Coordinates of C-alpha atoms and ligand atoms in Angstrom, one line a residue:
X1 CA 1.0 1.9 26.1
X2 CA -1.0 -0.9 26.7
X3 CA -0.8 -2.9 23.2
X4 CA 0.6 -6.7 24.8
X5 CA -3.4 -7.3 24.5
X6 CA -4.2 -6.8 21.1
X7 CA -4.5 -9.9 18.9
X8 CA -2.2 -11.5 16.4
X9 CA -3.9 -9.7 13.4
X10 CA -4.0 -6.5 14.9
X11 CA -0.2 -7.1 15.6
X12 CA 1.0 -7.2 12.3
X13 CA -0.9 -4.9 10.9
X14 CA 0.4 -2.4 13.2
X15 CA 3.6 -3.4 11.7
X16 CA 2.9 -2.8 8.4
X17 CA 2.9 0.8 8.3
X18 CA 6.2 1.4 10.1
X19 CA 8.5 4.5 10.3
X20 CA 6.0 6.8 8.6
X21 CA 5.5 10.8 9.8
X22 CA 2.4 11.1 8.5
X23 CA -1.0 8.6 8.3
X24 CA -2.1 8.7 5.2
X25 CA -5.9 7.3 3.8
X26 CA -4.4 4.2 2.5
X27 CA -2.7 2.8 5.5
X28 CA -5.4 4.2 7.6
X29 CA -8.3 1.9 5.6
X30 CA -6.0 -1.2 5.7
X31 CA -6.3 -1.4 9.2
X32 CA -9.9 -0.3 9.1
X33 CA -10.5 -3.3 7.7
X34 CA -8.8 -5.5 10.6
X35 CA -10.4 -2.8 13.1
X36 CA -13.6 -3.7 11.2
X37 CA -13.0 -7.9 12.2
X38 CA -12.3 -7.4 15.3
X39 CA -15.3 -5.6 16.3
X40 CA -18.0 -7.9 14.4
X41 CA -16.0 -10.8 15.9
X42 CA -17.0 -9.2 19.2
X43 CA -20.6 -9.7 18.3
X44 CA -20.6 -5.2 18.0
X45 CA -23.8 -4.5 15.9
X46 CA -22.9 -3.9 12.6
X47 CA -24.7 -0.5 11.8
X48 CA -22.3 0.9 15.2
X49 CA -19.3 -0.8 13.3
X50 CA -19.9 1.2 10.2
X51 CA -19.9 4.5 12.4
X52 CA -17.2 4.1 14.4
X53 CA -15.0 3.0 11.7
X54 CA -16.5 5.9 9.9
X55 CA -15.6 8.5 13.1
X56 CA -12.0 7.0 14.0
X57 CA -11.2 7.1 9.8
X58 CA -12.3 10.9 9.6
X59 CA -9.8 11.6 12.8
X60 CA -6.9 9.4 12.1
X61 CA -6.1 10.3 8.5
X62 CA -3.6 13.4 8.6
X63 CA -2.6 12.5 12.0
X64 CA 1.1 13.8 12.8
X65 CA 2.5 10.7 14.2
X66 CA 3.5 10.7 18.6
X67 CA 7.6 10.2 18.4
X68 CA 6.6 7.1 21.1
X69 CA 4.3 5.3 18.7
X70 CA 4.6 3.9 15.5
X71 CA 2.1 4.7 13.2
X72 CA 0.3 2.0 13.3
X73 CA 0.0 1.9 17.4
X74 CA -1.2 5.9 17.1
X75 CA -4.1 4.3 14.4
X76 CA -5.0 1.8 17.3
X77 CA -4.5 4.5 19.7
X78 CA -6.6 6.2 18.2
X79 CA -9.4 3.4 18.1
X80 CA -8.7 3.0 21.8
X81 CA -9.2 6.3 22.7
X82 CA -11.9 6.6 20.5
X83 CA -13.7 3.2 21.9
X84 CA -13.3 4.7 25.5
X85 CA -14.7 7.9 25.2
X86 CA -17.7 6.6 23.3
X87 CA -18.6 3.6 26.5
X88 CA -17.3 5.9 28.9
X89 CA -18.9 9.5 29.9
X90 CA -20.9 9.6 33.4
X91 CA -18.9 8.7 36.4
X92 CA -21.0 8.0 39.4
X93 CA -22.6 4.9 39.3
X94 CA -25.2 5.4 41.1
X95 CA -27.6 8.3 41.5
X96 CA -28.5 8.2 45.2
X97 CA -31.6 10.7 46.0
X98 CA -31.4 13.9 48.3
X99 CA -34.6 12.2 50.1
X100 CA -33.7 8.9 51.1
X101 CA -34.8 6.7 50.1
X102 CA -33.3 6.3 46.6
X103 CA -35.6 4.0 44.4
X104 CA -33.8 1.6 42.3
X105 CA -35.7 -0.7 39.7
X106 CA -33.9 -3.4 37.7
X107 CA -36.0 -4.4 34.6
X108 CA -34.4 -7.2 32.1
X109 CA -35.9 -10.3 30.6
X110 CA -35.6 -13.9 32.4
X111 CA -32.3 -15.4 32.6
X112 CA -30.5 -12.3 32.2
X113 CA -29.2 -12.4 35.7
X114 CA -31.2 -9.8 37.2
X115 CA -32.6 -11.2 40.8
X116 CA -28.9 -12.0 41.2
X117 CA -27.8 -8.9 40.2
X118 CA -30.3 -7.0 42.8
X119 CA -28.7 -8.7 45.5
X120 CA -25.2 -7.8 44.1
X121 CA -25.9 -4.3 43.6
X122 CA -27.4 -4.5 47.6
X123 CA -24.2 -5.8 48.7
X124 CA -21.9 -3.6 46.9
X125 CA -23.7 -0.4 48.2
X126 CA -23.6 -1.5 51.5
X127 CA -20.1 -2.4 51.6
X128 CA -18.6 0.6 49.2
X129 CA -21.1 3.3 50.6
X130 CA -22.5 2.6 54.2
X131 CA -26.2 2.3 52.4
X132 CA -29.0 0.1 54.4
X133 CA -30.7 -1.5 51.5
X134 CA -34.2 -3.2 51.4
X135 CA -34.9 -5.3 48.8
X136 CA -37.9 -5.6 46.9
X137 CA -39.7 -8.8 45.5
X138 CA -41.6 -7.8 42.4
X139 CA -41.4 -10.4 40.7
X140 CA -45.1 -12.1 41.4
X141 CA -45.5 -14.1 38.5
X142 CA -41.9 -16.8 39.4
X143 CA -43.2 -17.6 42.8
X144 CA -39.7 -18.9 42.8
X145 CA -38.7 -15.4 42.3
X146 CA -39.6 -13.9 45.7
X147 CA -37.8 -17.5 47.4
X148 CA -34.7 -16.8 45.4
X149 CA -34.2 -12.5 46.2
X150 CA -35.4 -14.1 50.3
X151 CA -32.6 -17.0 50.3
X152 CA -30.3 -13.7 48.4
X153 CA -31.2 -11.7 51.1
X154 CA -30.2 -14.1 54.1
X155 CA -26.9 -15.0 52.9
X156 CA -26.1 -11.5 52.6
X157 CA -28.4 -10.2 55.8
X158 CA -29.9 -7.6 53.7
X159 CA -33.6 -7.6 54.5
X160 CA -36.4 -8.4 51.7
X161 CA -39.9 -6.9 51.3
X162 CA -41.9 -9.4 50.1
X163 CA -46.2 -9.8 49.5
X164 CA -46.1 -13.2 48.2
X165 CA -47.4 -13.6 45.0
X166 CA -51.1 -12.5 45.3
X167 CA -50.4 -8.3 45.4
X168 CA -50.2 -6.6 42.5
X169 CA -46.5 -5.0 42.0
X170 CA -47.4 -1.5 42.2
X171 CA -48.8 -2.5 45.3
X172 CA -45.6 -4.1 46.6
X173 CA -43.7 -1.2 45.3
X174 CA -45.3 1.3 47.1
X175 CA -46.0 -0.2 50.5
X176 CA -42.2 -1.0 50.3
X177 CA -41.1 2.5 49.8
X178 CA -43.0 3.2 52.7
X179 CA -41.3 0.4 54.8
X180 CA -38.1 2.2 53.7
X181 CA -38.8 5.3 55.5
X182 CA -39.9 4.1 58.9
X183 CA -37.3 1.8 58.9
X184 CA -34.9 4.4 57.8
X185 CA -33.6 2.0 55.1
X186 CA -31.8 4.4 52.5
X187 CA -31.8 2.6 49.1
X188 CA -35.0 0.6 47.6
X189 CA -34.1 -2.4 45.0
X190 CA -37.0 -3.3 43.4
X191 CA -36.4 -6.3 41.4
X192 CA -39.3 -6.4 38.9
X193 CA -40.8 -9.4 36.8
X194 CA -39.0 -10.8 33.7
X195 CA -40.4 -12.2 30.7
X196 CA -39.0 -14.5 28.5
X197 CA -39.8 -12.3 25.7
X198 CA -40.3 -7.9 25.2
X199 CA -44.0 -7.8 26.1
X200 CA -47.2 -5.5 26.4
X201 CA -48.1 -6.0 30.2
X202 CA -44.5 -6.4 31.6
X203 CA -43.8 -2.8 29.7
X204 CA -47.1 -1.6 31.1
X205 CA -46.4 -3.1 34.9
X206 CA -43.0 -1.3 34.5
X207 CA -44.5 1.8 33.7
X208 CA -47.0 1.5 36.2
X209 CA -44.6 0.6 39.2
X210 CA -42.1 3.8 37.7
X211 CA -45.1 5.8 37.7
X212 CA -45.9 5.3 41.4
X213 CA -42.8 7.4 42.7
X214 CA -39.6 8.3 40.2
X215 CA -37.1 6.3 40.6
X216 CA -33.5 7.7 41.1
X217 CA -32.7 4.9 38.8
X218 CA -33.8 2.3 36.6
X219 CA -31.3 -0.2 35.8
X220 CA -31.7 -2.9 32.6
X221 CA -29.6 -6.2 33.7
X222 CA -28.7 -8.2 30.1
X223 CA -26.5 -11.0 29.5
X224 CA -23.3 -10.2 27.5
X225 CA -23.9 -13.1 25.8
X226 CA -26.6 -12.4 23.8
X227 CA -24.4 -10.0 21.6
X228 CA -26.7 -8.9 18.5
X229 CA -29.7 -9.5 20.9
X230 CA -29.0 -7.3 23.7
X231 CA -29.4 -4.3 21.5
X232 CA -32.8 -5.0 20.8
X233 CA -33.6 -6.0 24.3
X234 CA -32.0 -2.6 25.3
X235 CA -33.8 -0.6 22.6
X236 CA -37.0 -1.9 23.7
X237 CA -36.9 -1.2 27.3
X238 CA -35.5 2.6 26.9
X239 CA -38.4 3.2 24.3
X240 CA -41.0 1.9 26.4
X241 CA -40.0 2.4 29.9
X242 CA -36.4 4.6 29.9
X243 CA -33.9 3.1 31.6
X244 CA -30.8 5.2 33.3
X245 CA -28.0 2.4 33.2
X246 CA -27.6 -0.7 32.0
X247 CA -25.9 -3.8 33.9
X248 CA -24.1 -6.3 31.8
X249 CA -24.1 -9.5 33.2
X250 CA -21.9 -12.8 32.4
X251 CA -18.6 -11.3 31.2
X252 CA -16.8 -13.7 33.2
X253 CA -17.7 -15.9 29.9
X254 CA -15.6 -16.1 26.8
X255 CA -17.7 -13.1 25.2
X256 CA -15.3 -10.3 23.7
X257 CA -18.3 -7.9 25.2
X258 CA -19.3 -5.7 21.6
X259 CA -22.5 -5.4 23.4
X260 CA -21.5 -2.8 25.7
X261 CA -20.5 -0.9 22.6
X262 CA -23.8 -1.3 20.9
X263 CA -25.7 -0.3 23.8
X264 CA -24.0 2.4 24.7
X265 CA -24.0 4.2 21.3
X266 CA -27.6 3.0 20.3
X267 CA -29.2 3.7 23.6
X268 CA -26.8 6.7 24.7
X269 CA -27.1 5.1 28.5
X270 CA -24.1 4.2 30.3
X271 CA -23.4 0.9 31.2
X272 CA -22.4 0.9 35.4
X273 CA -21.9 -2.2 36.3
X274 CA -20.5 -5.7 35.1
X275 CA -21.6 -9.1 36.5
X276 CA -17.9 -10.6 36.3
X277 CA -19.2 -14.4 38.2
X278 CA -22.2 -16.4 40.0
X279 CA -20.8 -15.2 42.9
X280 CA -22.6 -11.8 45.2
X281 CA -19.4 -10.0 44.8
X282 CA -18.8 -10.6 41.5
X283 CA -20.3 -7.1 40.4
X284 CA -17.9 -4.4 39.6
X285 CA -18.4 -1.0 38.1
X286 CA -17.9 -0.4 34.3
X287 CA -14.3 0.6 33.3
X288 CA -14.7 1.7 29.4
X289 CA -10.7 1.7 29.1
X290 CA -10.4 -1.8 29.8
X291 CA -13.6 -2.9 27.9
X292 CA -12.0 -0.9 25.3
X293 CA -9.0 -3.6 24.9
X294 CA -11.4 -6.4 25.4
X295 CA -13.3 -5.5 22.8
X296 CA -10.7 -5.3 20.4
X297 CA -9.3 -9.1 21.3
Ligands
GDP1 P1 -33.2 -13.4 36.2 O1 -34.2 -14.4 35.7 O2 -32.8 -12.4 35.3 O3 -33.6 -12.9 37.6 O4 -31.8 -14.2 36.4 P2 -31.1 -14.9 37.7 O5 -30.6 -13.8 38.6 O6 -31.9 -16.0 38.2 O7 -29.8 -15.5 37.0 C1 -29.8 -16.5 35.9 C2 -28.6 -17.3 36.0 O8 -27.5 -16.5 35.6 C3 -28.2 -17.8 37.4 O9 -27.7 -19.1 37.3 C4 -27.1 -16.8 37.9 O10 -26.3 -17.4 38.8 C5 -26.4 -16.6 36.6 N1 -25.7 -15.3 36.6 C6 -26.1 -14.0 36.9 N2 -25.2 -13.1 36.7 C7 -24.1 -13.8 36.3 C8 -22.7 -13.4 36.0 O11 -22.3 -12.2 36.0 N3 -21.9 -14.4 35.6 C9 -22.3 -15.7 35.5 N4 -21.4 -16.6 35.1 N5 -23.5 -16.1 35.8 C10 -24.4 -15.2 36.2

Protein backbone atom coordinates (compact mmCIF):
# COMPACT_ATOMS: atom_id res chain seq x y z
CA UNK A 1 0.00 0.00 0.00
CA UNK A 2 1.37 2.92 -1.24
CA UNK A 3 0.97 5.44 1.87
CA UNK A 4 5.12 6.67 2.18
CA UNK A 5 3.59 9.66 -0.03
CA UNK A 6 1.08 11.06 1.93
CA UNK A 7 1.88 14.17 3.93
CA UNK A 8 2.77 14.83 7.53
CA UNK A 9 -0.97 15.72 8.37
CA UNK A 10 -2.45 13.09 6.69
CA UNK A 11 0.09 10.87 8.66
CA UNK A 12 -1.10 11.36 11.94
CA UNK A 13 -4.28 11.51 11.38
CA UNK A 14 -4.26 8.09 10.11
CA UNK A 15 -2.85 7.39 13.41
CA UNK A 16 -5.39 8.64 15.39
CA UNK A 17 -7.99 6.24 14.85
CA UNK A 18 -5.94 2.99 15.47
CA UNK A 19 -7.01 -0.61 16.25
CA UNK A 20 -10.63 -0.06 15.57
CA UNK A 21 -13.00 -2.87 13.74
CA UNK A 22 -15.40 -0.69 12.61
CA UNK A 23 -15.26 3.28 11.09
CA UNK A 24 -17.55 5.04 12.72
CA UNK A 25 -19.03 8.84 11.60
CA UNK A 26 -16.81 10.55 14.02
CA UNK A 27 -13.47 9.32 13.07
CA UNK A 28 -14.60 9.24 9.51
CA UNK A 29 -15.32 13.37 9.62
CA UNK A 30 -12.08 14.04 11.55
CA UNK A 31 -10.17 13.06 8.75
CA UNK A 32 -12.61 14.57 6.30
CA UNK A 33 -11.54 17.55 7.44
CA UNK A 34 -7.68 16.93 6.67
CA UNK A 35 -8.96 15.12 3.45
CA UNK A 36 -10.79 18.46 2.88
CA UNK A 37 -7.05 20.58 3.31
CA UNK A 38 -5.38 18.68 1.24
CA UNK A 39 -7.53 18.94 -1.70
CA UNK A 40 -8.08 22.90 -1.54
CA UNK A 41 -4.33 23.08 -0.94
CA UNK A 42 -4.11 21.41 -4.36
CA UNK A 43 -5.93 24.28 -5.85
CA UNK A 44 -9.28 21.38 -6.42
CA UNK A 45 -12.35 23.60 -6.95
CA UNK A 46 -14.15 23.91 -3.97
CA UNK A 47 -17.86 22.96 -5.12
CA UNK A 48 -15.90 19.24 -6.35
CA UNK A 49 -14.33 19.28 -2.76
CA UNK A 50 -17.67 19.43 -1.10
CA UNK A 51 -18.84 16.33 -3.30
CA UNK A 52 -16.22 14.15 -3.05
CA UNK A 53 -15.93 14.53 0.59
CA UNK A 54 -19.65 14.12 0.51
CA UNK A 55 -19.32 10.62 -1.85
CA UNK A 56 -16.10 9.10 0.08
CA UNK A 57 -18.10 10.06 3.78
CA UNK A 58 -21.42 8.19 2.55
CA UNK A 59 -18.96 4.98 1.61
CA UNK A 60 -16.55 4.94 4.30
CA UNK A 61 -18.77 5.17 7.41
CA UNK A 62 -19.75 1.43 8.42
CA UNK A 63 -16.72 0.15 6.62
CA UNK A 64 -15.55 -3.31 8.16
CA UNK A 65 -12.02 -2.62 8.49
CA UNK A 66 -9.16 -4.80 5.83
CA UNK A 67 -6.95 -7.00 8.64
CA UNK A 68 -3.82 -5.21 6.44
CA UNK A 69 -4.95 -1.66 7.11
CA UNK A 70 -5.52 0.28 10.00
CA UNK A 71 -8.48 2.20 9.98
CA UNK A 72 -7.33 5.07 9.18
CA UNK A 73 -5.15 3.84 5.95
CA UNK A 74 -8.73 1.96 4.72
CA UNK A 75 -10.33 5.87 5.23
CA UNK A 76 -7.47 7.09 2.87
CA UNK A 77 -7.87 4.02 0.91
CA UNK A 78 -10.85 4.70 0.45
CA UNK A 79 -10.16 8.40 -0.74
CA UNK A 80 -7.53 6.84 -3.07
CA UNK A 81 -9.67 4.55 -4.66
CA UNK A 82 -12.24 6.83 -4.72
CA UNK A 83 -9.91 9.81 -6.33
CA UNK A 84 -8.88 7.18 -9.09
CA UNK A 85 -11.95 5.97 -10.31
CA UNK A 86 -13.42 9.49 -10.54
CA UNK A 87 -10.04 10.88 -13.02
CA UNK A 88 -9.70 7.61 -14.38
CA UNK A 89 -12.48 5.71 -16.79
CA UNK A 90 -11.54 5.58 -20.62
CA UNK A 91 -8.35 3.83 -21.52
CA UNK A 92 -7.23 4.47 -25.02
CA UNK A 93 -5.82 7.72 -25.38
CA UNK A 94 -6.45 8.29 -28.57
CA UNK A 95 -9.40 7.64 -30.83
CA UNK A 96 -7.70 6.88 -34.19
CA UNK A 97 -10.43 6.81 -37.11
CA UNK A 98 -11.37 3.64 -39.25
CA UNK A 99 -10.65 6.17 -42.42
CA UNK A 100 -7.41 7.45 -42.04
CA UNK A 101 -6.84 10.02 -41.63
CA UNK A 102 -7.75 10.66 -37.96
CA UNK A 103 -8.40 14.47 -37.39
CA UNK A 104 -7.00 15.87 -34.22
CA UNK A 105 -7.68 19.55 -33.06
CA UNK A 106 -6.04 21.08 -30.03
CA UNK A 107 -7.93 24.16 -28.79
CA UNK A 108 -6.61 26.03 -25.52
CA UNK A 109 -5.95 29.70 -24.77
CA UNK A 110 -2.28 31.33 -25.36
CA UNK A 111 0.42 30.17 -23.14
CA UNK A 112 -1.16 27.06 -22.26
CA UNK A 113 1.43 25.05 -23.97
CA UNK A 114 -0.52 23.89 -26.85
CA UNK A 115 1.76 24.47 -30.19
CA UNK A 116 4.24 22.56 -28.09
CA UNK A 117 2.03 20.09 -27.10
CA UNK A 118 0.93 19.42 -30.97
CA UNK A 119 4.32 18.56 -31.68
CA UNK A 120 4.59 16.26 -28.59
CA UNK A 121 1.50 14.51 -29.28
CA UNK A 122 3.04 14.08 -33.14
CA UNK A 123 6.11 12.54 -31.76
CA UNK A 124 4.58 10.29 -29.31
CA UNK A 125 2.17 8.72 -31.98
CA UNK A 126 4.80 8.21 -34.16
CA UNK A 127 7.03 6.61 -31.92
CA UNK A 128 4.32 4.49 -29.64
CA UNK A 129 2.07 3.67 -32.79
CA UNK A 130 3.91 3.66 -36.22
CA UNK A 131 1.47 6.84 -37.16
CA UNK A 132 2.79 9.40 -40.05
CA UNK A 133 1.55 12.63 -38.66
CA UNK A 134 1.11 15.96 -40.59
CA UNK A 135 0.82 18.81 -38.66
CA UNK A 136 -1.31 21.60 -39.13
CA UNK A 137 -0.62 25.48 -38.64
CA UNK A 138 -3.92 27.14 -37.75
CA UNK A 139 -2.84 29.44 -35.89
CA UNK A 140 -3.01 32.67 -38.41
CA UNK A 141 -3.34 35.33 -36.13
CA UNK A 142 0.69 34.62 -34.09
CA UNK A 143 2.45 34.74 -37.41
CA UNK A 144 5.05 33.43 -34.91
CA UNK A 145 2.76 30.57 -34.51
CA UNK A 146 3.11 28.86 -37.86
CA UNK A 147 7.41 29.59 -37.39
CA UNK A 148 7.24 27.98 -34.10
CA UNK A 149 4.89 24.35 -35.11
CA UNK A 150 7.65 24.67 -38.74
CA UNK A 151 11.01 24.92 -36.39
CA UNK A 152 8.66 21.91 -34.13
CA UNK A 153 8.33 20.07 -37.02
CA UNK A 154 12.13 20.03 -38.26
CA UNK A 155 13.56 18.98 -35.08
CA UNK A 156 11.31 16.20 -34.92
CA UNK A 157 11.09 15.59 -39.12
CA UNK A 158 7.42 15.51 -38.81
CA UNK A 159 6.10 17.50 -41.77
CA UNK A 160 3.94 20.85 -41.34
CA UNK A 161 1.06 22.18 -43.44
CA UNK A 162 1.21 25.52 -43.44
CA UNK A 163 -0.80 28.71 -45.60
CA UNK A 164 0.99 31.48 -44.02
CA UNK A 165 -1.10 33.77 -42.42
CA UNK A 166 -3.39 35.21 -45.15
CA UNK A 167 -5.91 31.86 -45.50
CA UNK A 168 -8.65 31.57 -43.43
CA UNK A 169 -8.36 28.43 -40.98
CA UNK A 170 -11.18 26.48 -42.29
CA UNK A 171 -9.39 26.88 -45.35
CA UNK A 172 -6.08 25.56 -44.04
CA UNK A 173 -7.96 22.77 -42.33
CA UNK A 174 -9.50 21.41 -45.06
CA UNK A 175 -6.92 21.58 -47.85
CA UNK A 176 -4.76 19.89 -45.17
CA UNK A 177 -6.96 17.00 -44.68
CA UNK A 178 -6.74 16.62 -48.24
CA UNK A 179 -2.84 16.72 -48.20
CA UNK A 180 -3.26 13.83 -45.66
CA UNK A 181 -4.83 11.46 -48.02
CA UNK A 182 -2.66 11.72 -51.07
CA UNK A 183 0.18 11.68 -48.98
CA UNK A 184 -1.14 8.85 -47.07
CA UNK A 185 -0.28 10.70 -43.81
CA UNK A 186 -2.60 8.84 -41.13
CA UNK A 187 -3.12 11.40 -38.25
CA UNK A 188 -4.03 15.31 -38.86
CA UNK A 189 -2.90 17.82 -35.82
CA UNK A 190 -4.43 20.82 -36.29
CA UNK A 191 -3.18 23.25 -33.91
CA UNK A 192 -5.74 26.00 -33.86
CA UNK A 193 -5.41 29.78 -32.67
CA UNK A 194 -5.28 30.77 -29.00
CA UNK A 195 -6.55 33.80 -27.40
CA UNK A 196 -5.54 35.32 -24.44
CA UNK A 197 -8.92 35.31 -23.16
CA UNK A 198 -12.48 32.79 -23.89
CA UNK A 199 -13.76 34.68 -26.93
CA UNK A 200 -16.77 34.99 -29.59
CA UNK A 201 -14.75 34.43 -32.89
CA UNK A 202 -12.01 31.97 -31.64
CA UNK A 203 -15.37 29.79 -30.35
CA UNK A 204 -16.95 30.49 -33.70
CA UNK A 205 -13.47 29.72 -35.82
CA UNK A 206 -13.45 26.48 -33.71
CA UNK A 207 -16.76 25.56 -34.53
CA UNK A 208 -16.33 26.36 -37.97
CA UNK A 209 -12.93 24.41 -38.55
CA UNK A 210 -14.83 21.22 -36.39
CA UNK A 211 -17.64 21.69 -38.67
CA UNK A 212 -15.71 21.15 -41.87
CA UNK A 213 -15.02 17.27 -41.24
CA UNK A 214 -15.53 15.61 -37.42
CA UNK A 215 -12.75 15.32 -35.83
CA UNK A 216 -11.79 11.88 -34.17
CA UNK A 217 -10.75 14.13 -31.44
CA UNK A 218 -10.63 17.46 -30.05
CA UNK A 219 -8.10 17.98 -27.41
CA UNK A 220 -8.13 21.24 -24.82
CA UNK A 221 -4.23 21.82 -23.76
CA UNK A 222 -4.37 23.92 -20.15
CA UNK A 223 -1.66 24.75 -17.86
CA UNK A 224 -1.89 22.95 -14.46
CA UNK A 225 -0.96 25.89 -13.07
CA UNK A 226 -3.77 27.85 -13.37
CA UNK A 227 -5.72 25.61 -10.67
CA UNK A 228 -9.18 27.46 -10.05
CA UNK A 229 -8.81 28.86 -13.62
CA UNK A 230 -8.54 25.92 -15.70
CA UNK A 231 -12.06 24.90 -14.77
CA UNK A 232 -13.45 27.75 -16.29
CA UNK A 233 -11.23 27.65 -19.25
CA UNK A 234 -12.43 23.90 -19.55
CA UNK A 235 -16.10 24.63 -19.03
CA UNK A 236 -16.04 27.20 -21.59
CA UNK A 237 -14.61 25.28 -24.38
CA UNK A 238 -16.82 21.90 -23.81
CA UNK A 239 -19.98 24.31 -23.87
CA UNK A 240 -19.12 26.03 -26.84
CA UNK A 241 -17.11 23.77 -28.96
CA UNK A 242 -17.00 20.04 -27.00
CA UNK A 243 -13.84 18.83 -26.47
CA UNK A 244 -13.06 14.82 -26.11
CA UNK A 245 -9.84 15.02 -23.79
CA UNK A 246 -8.11 17.33 -22.17
CA UNK A 247 -4.10 17.74 -21.97
CA UNK A 248 -2.66 19.08 -18.83
CA UNK A 249 0.41 20.81 -19.39
CA UNK A 250 3.28 21.98 -16.84
CA UNK A 251 3.07 19.39 -14.09
CA UNK A 252 6.64 19.16 -14.07
CA UNK A 253 6.05 22.46 -11.80
CA UNK A 254 5.47 22.42 -8.01
CA UNK A 255 1.55 22.24 -8.67
CA UNK A 256 -0.16 19.42 -6.51
CA UNK A 257 -2.41 19.11 -9.95
CA UNK A 258 -6.40 19.52 -8.23
CA UNK A 259 -7.14 20.66 -11.66
CA UNK A 260 -7.28 17.35 -13.16
CA UNK A 261 -9.80 16.67 -10.50
CA UNK A 262 -11.96 19.56 -11.29
CA UNK A 263 -11.90 19.00 -14.81
CA UNK A 264 -12.60 15.73 -14.87
CA UNK A 265 -15.65 15.74 -12.60
CA UNK A 266 -17.05 19.17 -13.97
CA UNK A 267 -16.52 18.46 -17.57
CA UNK A 268 -16.91 14.46 -17.35
CA UNK A 269 -13.88 14.41 -20.18
CA UNK A 270 -10.89 12.51 -19.43
CA UNK A 271 -7.71 13.95 -19.13
CA UNK A 272 -5.07 11.76 -21.68
CA UNK A 273 -2.10 13.24 -21.50
CA UNK A 274 0.31 15.27 -19.15
CA UNK A 275 3.00 17.71 -20.32
CA UNK A 276 5.66 16.57 -17.62
CA UNK A 277 8.77 19.25 -19.23
CA UNK A 278 9.79 21.88 -22.19
CA UNK A 279 11.14 19.06 -23.62
CA UNK A 280 9.13 16.96 -27.13
CA UNK A 281 9.12 13.92 -25.06
CA UNK A 282 8.08 15.19 -22.11
CA UNK A 283 4.31 14.10 -22.83
CA UNK A 284 3.03 11.04 -21.09
CA UNK A 285 -0.39 9.65 -20.89
CA UNK A 286 -2.70 10.30 -17.79
CA UNK A 287 -2.25 7.69 -14.95
CA UNK A 288 -5.32 8.68 -12.41
CA UNK A 289 -3.68 6.30 -9.65
CA UNK A 290 -0.64 8.22 -9.35
CA UNK A 291 -2.37 11.70 -9.88
CA UNK A 292 -4.47 10.33 -7.16
CA UNK A 293 -1.36 10.46 -4.49
CA UNK A 294 -0.22 13.66 -5.93
CA UNK A 295 -3.13 15.22 -5.39
CA UNK A 296 -3.38 14.27 -1.91
CA UNK A 297 0.41 15.71 -1.07
P1 LIG B 1 0.62 28.05 -26.78
O1 LIG B 1 0.55 29.56 -26.79
O2 LIG B 1 -0.51 27.46 -26.01
O3 LIG B 1 0.80 27.45 -28.10
O4 LIG B 1 1.88 27.71 -25.88
P2 LIG B 1 3.36 27.22 -26.28
O5 LIG B 1 3.31 25.87 -26.86
O6 LIG B 1 4.04 28.29 -27.05
O7 LIG B 1 3.99 27.08 -24.83
C1 LIG B 1 4.13 28.18 -23.93
C2 LIG B 1 5.33 27.90 -23.03
O8 LIG B 1 5.05 26.82 -22.16
C3 LIG B 1 6.57 27.53 -23.79
O9 LIG B 1 7.69 28.16 -23.20
C4 LIG B 1 6.66 26.01 -23.60
O10 LIG B 1 7.98 25.53 -23.66
C5 LIG B 1 6.09 25.86 -22.23
N1 LIG B 1 5.52 24.52 -21.97
C6 LIG B 1 4.61 23.83 -22.70
N2 LIG B 1 4.33 22.65 -22.11
C7 LIG B 1 5.08 22.57 -20.99
C8 LIG B 1 5.24 21.59 -19.94
O11 LIG B 1 4.61 20.53 -19.90
N3 LIG B 1 6.13 21.91 -18.95
C9 LIG B 1 6.83 23.10 -18.94
N4 LIG B 1 7.66 23.31 -17.93
N5 LIG B 1 6.70 24.02 -19.89
C10 LIG B 1 5.85 23.76 -20.90
Amino acid sequence: MAFEGLSERLQSTIQKIKGKGKINEQDVKEMMREVRFALIEADVNLKVVKQFVKIVSERAVGQDVMKSLTPGQQVIKIVQDELTNLMGGEQSVVKFSQKPPTVIMMVGLQGAGKTTTTGKLANLLRKKYNKNPLLVAADVYRPAAVKQLETLGKQLSIPVFQKGTDVSPVEIAREAIAHAREEHLDVVIIDTAGRLHIDETLMQELKDIRALKEPDEVFLVVDAMTGQDAVNVAESFDDAVGITGVVLTKLDGDTRGGAALSIRTVTQKPIKFIGMGEKLDALEPFHPERMASRILG
